[in-house]
CSV table of C-alpha atoms in Angstrom, one decimal:
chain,number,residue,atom,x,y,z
A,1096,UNK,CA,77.5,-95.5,162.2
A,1097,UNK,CA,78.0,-94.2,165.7
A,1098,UNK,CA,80.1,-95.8,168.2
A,1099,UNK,CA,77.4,-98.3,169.7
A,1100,UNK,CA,76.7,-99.8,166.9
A,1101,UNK,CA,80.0,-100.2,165.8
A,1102,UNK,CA,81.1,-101.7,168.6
A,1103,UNK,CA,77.8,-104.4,168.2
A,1104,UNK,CA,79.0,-104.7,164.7
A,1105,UNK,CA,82.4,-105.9,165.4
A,1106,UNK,CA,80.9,-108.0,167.8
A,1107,UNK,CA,78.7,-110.0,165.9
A,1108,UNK,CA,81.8,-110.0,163.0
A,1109,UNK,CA,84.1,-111.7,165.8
A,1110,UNK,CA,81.2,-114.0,167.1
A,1111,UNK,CA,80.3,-114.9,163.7
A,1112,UNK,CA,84.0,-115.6,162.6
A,1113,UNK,CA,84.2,-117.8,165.5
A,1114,UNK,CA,81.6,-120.0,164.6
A,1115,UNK,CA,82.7,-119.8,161.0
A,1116,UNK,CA,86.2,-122.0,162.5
A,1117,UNK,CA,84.7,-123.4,165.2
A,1118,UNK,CA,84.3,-126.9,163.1
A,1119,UNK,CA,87.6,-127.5,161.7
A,1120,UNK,CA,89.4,-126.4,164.7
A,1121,UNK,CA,87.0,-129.2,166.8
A,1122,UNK,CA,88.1,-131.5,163.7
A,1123,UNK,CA,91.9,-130.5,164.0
A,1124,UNK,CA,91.9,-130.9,167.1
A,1125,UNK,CA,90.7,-134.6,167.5
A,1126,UNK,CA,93.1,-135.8,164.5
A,1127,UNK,CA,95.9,-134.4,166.0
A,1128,UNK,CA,95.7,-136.0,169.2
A,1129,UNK,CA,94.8,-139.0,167.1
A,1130,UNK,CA,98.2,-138.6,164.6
A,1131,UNK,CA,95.9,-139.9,162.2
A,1132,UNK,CA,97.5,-141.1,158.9
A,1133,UNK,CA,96.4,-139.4,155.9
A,1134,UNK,CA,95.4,-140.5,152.7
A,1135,UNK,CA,96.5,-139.5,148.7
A,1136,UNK,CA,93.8,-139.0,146.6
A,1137,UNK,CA,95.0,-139.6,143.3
A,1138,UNK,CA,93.6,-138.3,139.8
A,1139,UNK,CA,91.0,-140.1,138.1
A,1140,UNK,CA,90.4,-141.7,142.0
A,1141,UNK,CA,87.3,-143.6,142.1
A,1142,UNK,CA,86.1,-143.4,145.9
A,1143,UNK,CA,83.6,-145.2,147.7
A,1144,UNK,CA,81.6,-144.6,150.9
A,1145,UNK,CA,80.1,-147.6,153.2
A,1146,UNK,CA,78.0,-148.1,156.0
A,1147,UNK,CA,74.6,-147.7,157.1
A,1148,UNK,CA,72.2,-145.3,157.8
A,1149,UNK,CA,74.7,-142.8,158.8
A,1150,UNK,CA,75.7,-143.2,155.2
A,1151,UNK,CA,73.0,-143.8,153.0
A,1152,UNK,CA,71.0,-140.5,154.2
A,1153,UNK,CA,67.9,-140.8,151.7
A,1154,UNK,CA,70.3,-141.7,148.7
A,1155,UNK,CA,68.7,-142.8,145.3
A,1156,UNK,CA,70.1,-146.7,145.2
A,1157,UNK,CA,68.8,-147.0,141.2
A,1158,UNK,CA,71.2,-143.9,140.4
A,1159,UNK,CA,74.2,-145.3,139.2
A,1160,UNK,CA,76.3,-143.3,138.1
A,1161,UNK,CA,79.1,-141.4,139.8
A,1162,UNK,CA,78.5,-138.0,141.3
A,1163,UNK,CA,75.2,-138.1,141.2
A,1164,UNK,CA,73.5,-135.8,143.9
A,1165,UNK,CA,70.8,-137.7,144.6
A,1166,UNK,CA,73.0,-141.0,144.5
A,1167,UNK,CA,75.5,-139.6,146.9
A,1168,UNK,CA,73.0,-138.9,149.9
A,1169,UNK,CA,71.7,-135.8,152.1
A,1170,UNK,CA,75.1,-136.3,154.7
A,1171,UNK,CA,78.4,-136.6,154.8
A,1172,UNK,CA,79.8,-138.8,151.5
A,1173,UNK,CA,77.3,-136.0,149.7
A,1174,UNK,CA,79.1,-133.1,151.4
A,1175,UNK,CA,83.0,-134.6,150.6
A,1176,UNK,CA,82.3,-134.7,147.4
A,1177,UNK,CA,80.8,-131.5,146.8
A,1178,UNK,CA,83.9,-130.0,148.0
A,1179,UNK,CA,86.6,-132.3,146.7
A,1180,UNK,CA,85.0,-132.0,143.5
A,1181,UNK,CA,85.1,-128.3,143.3
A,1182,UNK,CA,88.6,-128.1,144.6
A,1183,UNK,CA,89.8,-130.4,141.9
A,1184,UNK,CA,87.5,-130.2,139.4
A,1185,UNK,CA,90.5,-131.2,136.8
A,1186,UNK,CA,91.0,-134.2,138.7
A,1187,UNK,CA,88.0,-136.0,136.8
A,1188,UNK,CA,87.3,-137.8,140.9
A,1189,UNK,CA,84.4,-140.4,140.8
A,1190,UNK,CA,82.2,-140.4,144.0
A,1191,UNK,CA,79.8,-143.3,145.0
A,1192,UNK,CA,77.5,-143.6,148.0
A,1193,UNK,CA,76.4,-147.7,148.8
A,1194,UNK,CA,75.7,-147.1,152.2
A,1195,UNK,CA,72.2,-148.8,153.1
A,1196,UNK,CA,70.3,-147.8,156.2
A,1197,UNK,CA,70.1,-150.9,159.0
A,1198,UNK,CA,73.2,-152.4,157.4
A,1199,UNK,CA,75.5,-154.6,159.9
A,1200,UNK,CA,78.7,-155.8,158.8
A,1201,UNK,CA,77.2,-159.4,157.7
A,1202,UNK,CA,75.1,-157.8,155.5
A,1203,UNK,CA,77.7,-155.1,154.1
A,1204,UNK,CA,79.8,-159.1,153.3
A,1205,UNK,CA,76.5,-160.2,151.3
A,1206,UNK,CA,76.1,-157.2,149.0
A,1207,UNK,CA,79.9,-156.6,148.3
A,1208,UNK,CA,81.0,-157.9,145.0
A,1209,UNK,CA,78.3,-155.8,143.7
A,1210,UNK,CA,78.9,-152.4,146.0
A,1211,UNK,CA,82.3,-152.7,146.3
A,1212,UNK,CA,84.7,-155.2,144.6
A,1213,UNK,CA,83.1,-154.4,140.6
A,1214,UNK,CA,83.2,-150.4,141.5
A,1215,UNK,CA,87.3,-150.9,142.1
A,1216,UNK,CA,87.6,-147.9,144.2
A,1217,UNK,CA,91.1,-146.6,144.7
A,1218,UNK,CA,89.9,-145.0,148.6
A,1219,UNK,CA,87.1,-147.2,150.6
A,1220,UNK,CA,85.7,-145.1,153.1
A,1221,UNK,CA,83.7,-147.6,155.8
A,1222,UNK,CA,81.7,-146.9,158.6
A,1223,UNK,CA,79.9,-149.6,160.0
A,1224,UNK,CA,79.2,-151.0,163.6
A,1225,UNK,CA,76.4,-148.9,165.3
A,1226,UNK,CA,74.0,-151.1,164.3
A,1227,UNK,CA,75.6,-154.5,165.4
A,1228,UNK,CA,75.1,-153.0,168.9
A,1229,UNK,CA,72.0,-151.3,168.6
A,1230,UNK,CA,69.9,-154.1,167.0
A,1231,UNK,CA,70.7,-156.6,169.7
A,1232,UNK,CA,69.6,-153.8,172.5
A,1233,UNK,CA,65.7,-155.2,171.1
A,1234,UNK,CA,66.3,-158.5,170.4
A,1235,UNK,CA,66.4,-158.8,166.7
A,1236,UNK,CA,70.0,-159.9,166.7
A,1237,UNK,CA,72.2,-162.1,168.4
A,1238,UNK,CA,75.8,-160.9,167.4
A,1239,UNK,CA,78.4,-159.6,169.4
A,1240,UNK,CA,81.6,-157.3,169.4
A,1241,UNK,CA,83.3,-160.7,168.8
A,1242,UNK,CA,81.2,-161.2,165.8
A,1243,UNK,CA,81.5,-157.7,164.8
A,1244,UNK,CA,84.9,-157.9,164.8
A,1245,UNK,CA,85.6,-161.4,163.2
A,1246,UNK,CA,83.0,-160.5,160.4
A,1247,UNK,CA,84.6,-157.1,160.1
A,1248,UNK,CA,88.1,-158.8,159.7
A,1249,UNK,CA,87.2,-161.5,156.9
A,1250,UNK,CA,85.1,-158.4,155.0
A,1251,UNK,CA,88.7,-156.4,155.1
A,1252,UNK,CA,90.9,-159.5,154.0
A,1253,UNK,CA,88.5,-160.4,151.6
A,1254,UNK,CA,88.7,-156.9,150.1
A,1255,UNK,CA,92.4,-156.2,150.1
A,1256,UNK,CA,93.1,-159.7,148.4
A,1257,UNK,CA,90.8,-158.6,145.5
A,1258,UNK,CA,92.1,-154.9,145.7
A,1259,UNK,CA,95.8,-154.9,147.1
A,1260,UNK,CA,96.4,-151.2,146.6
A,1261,UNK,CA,93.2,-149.8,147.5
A,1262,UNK,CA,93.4,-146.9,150.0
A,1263,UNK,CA,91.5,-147.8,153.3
A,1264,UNK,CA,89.2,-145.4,155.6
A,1265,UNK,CA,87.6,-146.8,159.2
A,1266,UNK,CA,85.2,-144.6,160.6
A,1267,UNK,CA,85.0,-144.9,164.4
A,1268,UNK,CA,81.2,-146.6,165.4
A,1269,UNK,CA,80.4,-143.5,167.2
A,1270,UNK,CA,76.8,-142.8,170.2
A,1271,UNK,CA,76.2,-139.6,171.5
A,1272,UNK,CA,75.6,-140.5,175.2
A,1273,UNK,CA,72.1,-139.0,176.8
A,1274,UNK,CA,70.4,-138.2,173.6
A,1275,UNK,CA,67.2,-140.3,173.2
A,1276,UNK,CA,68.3,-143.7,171.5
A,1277,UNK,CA,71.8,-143.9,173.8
A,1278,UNK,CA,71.2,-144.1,177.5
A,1279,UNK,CA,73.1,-146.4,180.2
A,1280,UNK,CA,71.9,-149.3,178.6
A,1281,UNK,CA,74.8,-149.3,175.1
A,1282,UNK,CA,77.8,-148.5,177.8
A,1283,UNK,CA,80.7,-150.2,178.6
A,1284,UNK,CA,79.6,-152.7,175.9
A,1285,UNK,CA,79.4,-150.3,172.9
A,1286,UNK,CA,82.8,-149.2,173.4
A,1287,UNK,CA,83.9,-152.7,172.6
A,1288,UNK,CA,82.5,-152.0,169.1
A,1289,UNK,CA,84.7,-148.5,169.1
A,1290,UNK,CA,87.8,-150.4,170.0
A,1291,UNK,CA,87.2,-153.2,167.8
A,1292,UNK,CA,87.3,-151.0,164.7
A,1293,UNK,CA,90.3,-148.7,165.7
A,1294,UNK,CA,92.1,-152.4,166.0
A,1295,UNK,CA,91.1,-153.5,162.8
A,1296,UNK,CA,92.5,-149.8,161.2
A,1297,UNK,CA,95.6,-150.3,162.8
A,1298,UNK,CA,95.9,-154.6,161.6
A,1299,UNK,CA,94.8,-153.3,157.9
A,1300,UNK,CA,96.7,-150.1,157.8
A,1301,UNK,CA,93.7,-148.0,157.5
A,1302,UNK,CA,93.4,-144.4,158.2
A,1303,UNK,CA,90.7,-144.2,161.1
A,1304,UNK,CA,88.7,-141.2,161.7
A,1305,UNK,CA,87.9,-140.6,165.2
A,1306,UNK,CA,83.8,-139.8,165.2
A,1307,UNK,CA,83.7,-140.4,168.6
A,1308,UNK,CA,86.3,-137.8,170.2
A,1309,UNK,CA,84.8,-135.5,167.0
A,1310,UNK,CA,81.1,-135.8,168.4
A,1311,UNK,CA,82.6,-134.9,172.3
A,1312,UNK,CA,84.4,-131.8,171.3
A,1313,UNK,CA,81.9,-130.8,169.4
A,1314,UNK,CA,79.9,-130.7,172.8
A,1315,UNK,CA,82.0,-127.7,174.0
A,1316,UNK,CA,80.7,-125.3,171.5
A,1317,UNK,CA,77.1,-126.6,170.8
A,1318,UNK,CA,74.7,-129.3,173.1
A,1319,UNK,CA,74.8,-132.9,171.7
A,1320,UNK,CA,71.3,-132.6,170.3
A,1321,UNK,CA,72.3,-130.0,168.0
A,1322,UNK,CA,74.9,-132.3,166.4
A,1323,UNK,CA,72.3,-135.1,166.6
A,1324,UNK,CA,68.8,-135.6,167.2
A,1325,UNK,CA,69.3,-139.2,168.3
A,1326,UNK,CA,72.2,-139.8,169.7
A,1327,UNK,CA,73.2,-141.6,166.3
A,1328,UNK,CA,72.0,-139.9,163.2
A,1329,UNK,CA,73.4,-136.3,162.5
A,1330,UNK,CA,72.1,-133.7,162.1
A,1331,UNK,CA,73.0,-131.3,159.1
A,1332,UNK,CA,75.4,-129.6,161.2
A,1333,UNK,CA,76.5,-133.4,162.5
A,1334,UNK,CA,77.3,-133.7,158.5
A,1335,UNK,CA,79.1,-131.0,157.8
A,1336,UNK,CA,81.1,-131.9,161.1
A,1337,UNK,CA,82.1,-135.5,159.6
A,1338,UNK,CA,82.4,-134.5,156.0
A,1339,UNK,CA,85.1,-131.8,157.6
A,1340,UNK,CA,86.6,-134.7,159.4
A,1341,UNK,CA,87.2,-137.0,156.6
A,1342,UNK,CA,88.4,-134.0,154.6
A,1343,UNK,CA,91.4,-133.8,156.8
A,1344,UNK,CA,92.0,-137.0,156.5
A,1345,UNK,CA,93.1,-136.6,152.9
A,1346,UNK,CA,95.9,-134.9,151.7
């Protein structure tokens, strides 16, 4: 190998070693500034993953049982578990995705017993919101953050009274700003929404993952459409960029 190309071979080694940390450092980054509180994931844990869209990613909703591939989704919940479960694959961890796409938090409240309370997850992961703002941006819904927050609130009681020791994750409703969907129009008003659930983490002693601050750092090393084509949907890198945020949240 003569000299040029060995320099241009260390190069592309550093460049590419960059990028290979470039996604948990972004992650590390936002959680410390956060001092998010982390949560035990015990053995035998059965963990659940909620939302909408975001979540549900094309899962199979007739697969029931646990760590099922096609249950679990093409994004993030599908991408945790992957890596939890070959990290502790003695821990015998059950994974389940109920996310379904469209979801607001009313209609999370209508299907619960069934997707949540008769699963008895030891870890609820929750992200939920984007769509109570989005949906009243073309008049298909009336709500509010005020709604979004007070329905939010009674879905949270109601599940800690049937589960008292169940582990609690709030994923921060999060918009990419200036990609398609999410223009002027969603701002300040959306970031009631952001605040509402980052109050409700803090009143329920939920760990809250900060999407929003993730999605804006990751700006500095890649534009916003590459993280998502919409402005709310990721992208596979936008995946593996909240799948790496949940998994620090863990310890």
């Amino acid at each position: 190998m003569n000299h040029s190309n060995r320099r241009n071979f260390l190069k592309n080694v550093s460049l590419g070693s960059l990028a290979a940390i470039s996604i948990p450092q972004i992650v590390s980054a936002a959680v410390v500034a956060d001092k998010i509180k982390k949560v035990t994931i015990k053995k035998e844990g059965v963990i659940l993953f909620q939302g909408d869209s975001i979540t549900d990613v094309g899962r199979k909703r007739d697969a029931a049982d646990p760590n099922n591939g096609q249950a679990l989704g093409g994004g993030y919940p599908h991408l945790t578990a992957a890596s939890l479960l070959l990290k502790r694959a003695g821990d015998n961890l059950k994974f389940y995705n109920k996310g379904i796409s469209g979801n607001k938090v009313y209609q999370l409240a209508e299907r619960w017993d069934t997707d949540c309370l008769q699963l008895k997850p030891d870890v609820l992961s929750i992200l939920i919101g984007v769509n109570d703002f989005w949906h009243t941006l073309n008049g298909n819904y009336k709500g509010t953050s005020k709604v979004y927050r007070d329905d939010y609130d009674k879905l949270l009681d109601r599940t800690k009274q049937a589960l008292p020791d169940l582990q609690l994750i709030i994923g921060e409703p999060f918009a990419v700003k200036g990609v398609k969907a999410v223009d002027e129009k969603w701002y300040p008003v959306f970031n009631e929404y952001r605040a509402a659930a980052r109050e409700l983490a803090d009143k329920y002693k939920a760990t809250f993952i900060p999407y929003q601050a993730i999605y804006d750092k990751a700006q500095q090393s890649a534009p916003a459409v590459y993280w998502t084509p919409d402005g709310v949907h990721p992208s596979v890198a936008g995946a593996q960029l909240m799948a790496e945020a949940w998994l620090q949240c863990i310890k």
